[in-house]
PDB file of C-alpha atoms in Angstrom:
ATOM      1  CA  MET A   1       0.440  -4.851   6.262  1.00 68.00           C
ATOM      2  CA  HIS A   2       0.682  -0.730   6.949  1.00 71.00           C
ATOM      3  CA  ASP A   3       3.911  -1.392   8.786  1.00 83.00           C
ATOM      4  CA  THR A   4       5.290  -3.594   5.854  1.00 94.00           C
ATOM      5  CA  ILE A   5       4.197  -1.287   3.086  1.00 96.00           C
ATOM      6  CA  TRP A   6       6.123   1.828   4.809  1.00 97.00           C
ATOM      7  CA  LYS A   7       8.733  -0.380   5.581  1.00 97.00           C
ATOM      8  CA  THR A   8       9.660  -1.553   2.065  1.00 98.00           C
ATOM      9  CA  VAL A   9       8.980   2.231   0.821  1.00 98.00           C
ATOM     10  CA  GLU A  10      11.484   3.220   3.313  1.00 98.00           C
ATOM     11  CA  ASN A  11      13.920   0.467   2.147  1.00 98.00           C
ATOM     12  CA  LEU A  12      13.439   1.854  -1.135  1.00 98.00           C
ATOM     13  CA  ALA A  13      14.008   5.857  -0.371  1.00 98.00           C
ATOM     14  CA  ARG A  14      17.033   4.964   1.582  1.00 98.00           C
ATOM     15  CA  ARG A  15      18.546   2.984  -1.271  1.00 98.00           C
ATOM     16  CA  PHE A  16      17.706   5.645  -3.747  1.00 98.00           C
ATOM     17  CA  ASP A  17      18.917   8.183  -1.153  1.00 98.00           C
ATOM     18  CA  ASP A  18      22.438   6.177  -0.638  1.00 98.00           C
ATOM     19  CA  HIS A  19      22.764   6.016  -4.968  1.00 98.00           C
ATOM     20  CA  ASP A  20      21.781   9.938  -5.361  1.00 98.00           C
ATOM     21  CA  GLU A  21      24.468  10.687  -2.578  1.00 97.00           C
ATOM     22  CA  ARG A  22      27.185   8.757  -4.009  1.00 98.00           C
ATOM     23  CA  ARG A  23      26.426  10.806  -7.273  1.00 97.00           C
ATOM     24  CA  GLY A  24      26.977  14.084  -5.381  1.00 98.00           C
ATOM     25  CA  LEU A  25      23.422  15.121  -5.223  1.00 98.00           C
ATOM     26  CA  ALA A  26      21.883  17.547  -2.890  1.00 97.00           C
ATOM     27  CA  PRO A  27      18.668  16.495  -1.109  1.00 97.00           C
ATOM     28  CA  GLN A  28      16.617  18.892  -3.079  1.00 97.00           C
ATOM     29  CA  GLU A  29      18.010  17.636  -6.114  1.00 98.00           C
ATOM     30  CA  GLN A  30      16.942  14.027  -5.127  1.00 98.00           C
ATOM     31  CA  TRP A  31      13.748  15.240  -4.114  1.00 97.00           C
ATOM     32  CA  THR A  32      13.548  16.894  -7.711  1.00 98.00           C
ATOM     33  CA  MET A  33      14.824  13.547  -9.618  1.00 97.00           C
ATOM     34  CA  GLN A  34      12.193  11.714  -7.513  1.00 98.00           C
ATOM     35  CA  VAL A  35       9.014  14.019  -8.419  1.00 98.00           C
ATOM     36  CA  LEU A  36      10.313  13.814 -11.869  1.00 98.00           C
ATOM     37  CA  LYS A  37      10.197  10.079 -11.627  1.00 98.00           C
ATOM     38  CA  ILE A  38       6.336  10.026 -10.584  1.00 98.00           C
ATOM     39  CA  ALA A  39       5.610  11.990 -13.930  1.00 98.00           C
ATOM     40  CA  GLU A  40       7.545   9.475 -16.180  1.00 98.00           C
ATOM     41  CA  GLU A  41       5.338   6.640 -14.391  1.00 98.00           C
ATOM     42  CA  THR A  42       2.159   8.944 -14.832  1.00 98.00           C
ATOM     43  CA  GLY A  43       3.428   9.141 -18.568  1.00 98.00           C
ATOM     44  CA  GLU A  44       3.794   5.464 -18.602  1.00 98.00           C
ATOM     45  CA  ALA A  45       0.072   4.703 -17.202  1.00 98.00           C
ATOM     46  CA  SER A  46      -1.058   6.985 -19.696  1.00 98.00           C
ATOM     47  CA  GLN A  47       0.790   5.200 -22.546  1.00 97.00           C
ATOM     48  CA  ALA A  48      -0.984   1.961 -21.248  1.00 97.00           C
ATOM     49  CA  VAL A  49      -4.315   3.316 -21.316  1.00 98.00           C
ATOM     50  CA  ILE A  50      -4.056   4.713 -24.632  1.00 97.00           C
ATOM     51  CA  GLY A  51      -2.582   0.888 -25.561  1.00 97.00           C
ATOM     52  CA  ALA A  52      -5.545  -0.624 -23.855  1.00 97.00           C
ATOM     53  CA  ARG A  53      -8.047   1.419 -25.514  1.00 96.00           C
ATOM     54  CA  GLY A  54      -6.674   1.330 -28.728  1.00 95.00           C
ATOM     55  CA  THR A  55      -6.864   5.022 -29.535  1.00 95.00           C
ATOM     56  CA  ASN A  56      -3.409   5.178 -31.218  1.00 92.00           C
ATOM     57  CA  PRO A  57      -3.831   3.947 -35.031  1.00 92.00           C
ATOM     58  CA  ARG A  58       0.057   3.249 -35.367  1.00 93.00           C
ATOM     59  CA  LYS A  59      -0.143   0.837 -32.401  1.00 91.00           C
ATOM     60  CA  GLY A  60      -3.646  -0.530 -32.002  1.00 91.00           C
ATOM     61  CA  GLU A  61      -4.254  -2.402 -28.666  1.00 94.00           C
ATOM     62  CA  SER A  62      -0.515  -2.363 -27.455  1.00 94.00           C
ATOM     63  CA  HIS A  63      -1.793  -3.115 -23.707  1.00 96.00           C
ATOM     64  CA  ASP A  64      -4.636  -4.428 -21.651  1.00 96.00           C
ATOM     65  CA  TRP A  65      -6.077  -3.208 -18.487  1.00 98.00           C
ATOM     66  CA  SER A  66      -3.411  -5.431 -16.450  1.00 98.00           C
ATOM     67  CA  ASP A  67      -0.687  -3.196 -17.860  1.00 97.00           C
ATOM     68  CA  VAL A  68      -2.623  -0.083 -16.883  1.00 98.00           C
ATOM     69  CA  HIS A  69      -3.031  -1.284 -13.443  1.00 98.00           C
ATOM     70  CA  ALA A  70       0.790  -2.240 -12.717  1.00 98.00           C
ATOM     71  CA  GLU A  71       1.544   1.332 -14.146  1.00 98.00           C
ATOM     72  CA  VAL A  72      -0.704   2.804 -11.822  1.00 98.00           C
ATOM     73  CA  ALA A  73       0.710   1.100  -8.741  1.00 98.00           C
ATOM     74  CA  ASP A  74       4.142   2.407  -9.898  1.00 98.00           C
ATOM     75  CA  VAL A  75       2.769   5.426  -9.914  1.00 98.00           C
ATOM     76  CA  VAL A  76       1.596   4.886  -6.091  1.00 98.00           C
ATOM     77  CA  ILE A  77       4.749   3.385  -5.279  1.00 98.00           C
ATOM     78  CA  THR A  78       6.707   6.118  -6.666  1.00 98.00           C
ATOM     79  CA  GLY A  79       4.647   8.733  -5.073  1.00 98.00           C
ATOM     80  CA  LEU A  80       4.979   7.223  -1.671  1.00 98.00           C
ATOM     81  CA  VAL A  81       8.797   6.747  -2.036  1.00 98.00           C
ATOM     82  CA  ALA A  82       8.917  10.337  -3.128  1.00 98.00           C
ATOM     83  CA  LEU A  83       7.133  11.473   0.125  1.00 98.00           C
ATOM     84  CA  TYR A  84       9.273   9.397   2.503  1.00 98.00           C
ATOM     85  CA  ARG A  85      12.302  10.823   0.904  1.00 98.00           C
ATOM     86  CA  MET A  86      10.770  14.370   1.582  1.00 98.00           C
ATOM     87  CA  ARG A  87       9.644  13.621   4.974  1.00 98.00           C
ATOM     88  CA  PRO A  88      11.257  10.753   6.340  1.00 97.00           C
ATOM     89  CA  ASP A  89      10.230  11.203  10.284  1.00 97.00           C
ATOM     90  CA  ASP A  90       6.642  11.659   9.530  1.00 98.00           C
ATOM     91  CA  ALA A  91       5.805  10.414   5.745  1.00 98.00           C
ATOM     92  CA  ALA A  92       2.962   7.687   7.221  1.00 96.00           C
ATOM     93  CA  GLU A  93       1.576  10.121   9.539  1.00 97.00           C
ATOM     94  CA  TYR A  94       1.403  13.389   6.804  1.00 98.00           C
ATOM     95  CA  LEU A  95      -0.083  10.899   4.276  1.00 98.00           C
ATOM     96  CA  HIS A  96      -3.062   9.908   6.561  1.00 96.00           C
ATOM     97  CA  ARG A  97      -3.416  13.728   7.389  1.00 97.00           C
ATOM     98  CA  GLN A  98      -3.374  14.396   3.826  1.00 97.00           C
ATOM     99  CA  LEU A  99      -5.916  11.764   3.047  1.00 96.00           C
ATOM    100  CA  ALA A 100      -8.212  12.702   5.740  1.00 95.00           C
ATOM    101  CA  ASP A 101      -8.173  16.380   4.631  1.00 95.00           C
ATOM    102  CA  LYS A 102      -8.953  15.449   1.072  1.00 95.00           C
ATOM    103  CA  ALA A 103     -11.919  12.888   2.158  1.00 95.00           C
ATOM    104  CA  GLY A 104     -13.207  15.423   4.316  1.00 93.00           C
ATOM    105  CA  LYS A 105     -13.804  17.694   1.046  1.00 93.00           C
ATOM    106  CA  PHE A 106     -14.865  15.405  -1.114  1.00 94.00           C
ATOM    107  CA  LEU A 107     -16.783  12.716   0.535  1.00 93.00           C
ATOM    108  CA  PRO A 108     -20.284  13.327   2.514  1.00 81.00           C
ATOM    109  CA  THR A 109     -20.296  13.150   6.412  1.00 78.00           C
ATOM    110  CA  VAL A 110     -21.841  10.472   7.963  1.00 65.00           C
ATOM    111  CA  PRO A 111     -23.191  10.515  10.907  1.00 64.00           C
ATOM    112  CA  THR A 112     -21.670   9.005  14.150  1.00 60.00           C
ATOM    113  CA  ASP A 113     -24.043   6.575  16.467  1.00 61.00           C
ATOM    114  CA  SER A 114     -24.646   9.299  18.517  1.00 54.00           C
ATOM    115  CA  GLU A 115     -25.203  12.051  16.009  1.00 50.00           C
ATOM    116  CA  GLU A 116     -28.651  12.548  14.702  1.00 52.00           C
ATOM    117  CA  PRO A 117     -29.037  12.651  10.474  1.00 50.00           C
ATOM    118  CA  SER A 118     -29.323  15.970   9.318  1.00 52.00           C
ATOM    119  CA  GLY A 119     -33.122  16.988   8.920  1.00 51.00           C
ATOM    120  CA  ALA A 120     -34.047  14.697  11.860  1.00 50.00           C
ATOM    121  CA  PRO A 121     -36.653  16.370  14.368  1.00 46.00           C
TER     122      PRO A 121
END
């Protein structure tokens, strides 16, 4: 599955690169627009949450949680494409390292079979 996801991300990134190159955008301009696309998708996810919660009195319950799920997936996909466009040679490995770094900061360490639990005699 990992390879299929990254192959699809690569294909999307190349399509967007080709489109932007035809428009005369330099790589950093392309990356800027892709990051702005993440912000746009995040706004759509926020709008879906507001609609699912019914907190806008003018619109009421305009969305449901399946809409939120789809919009969050769009944020993730757009983020993966942005990362690949900026780091085509190592996007998957870079993401793996970043995920491990974040996990190390937020998840408690779990002793391996060869380690004694902390506080053990």
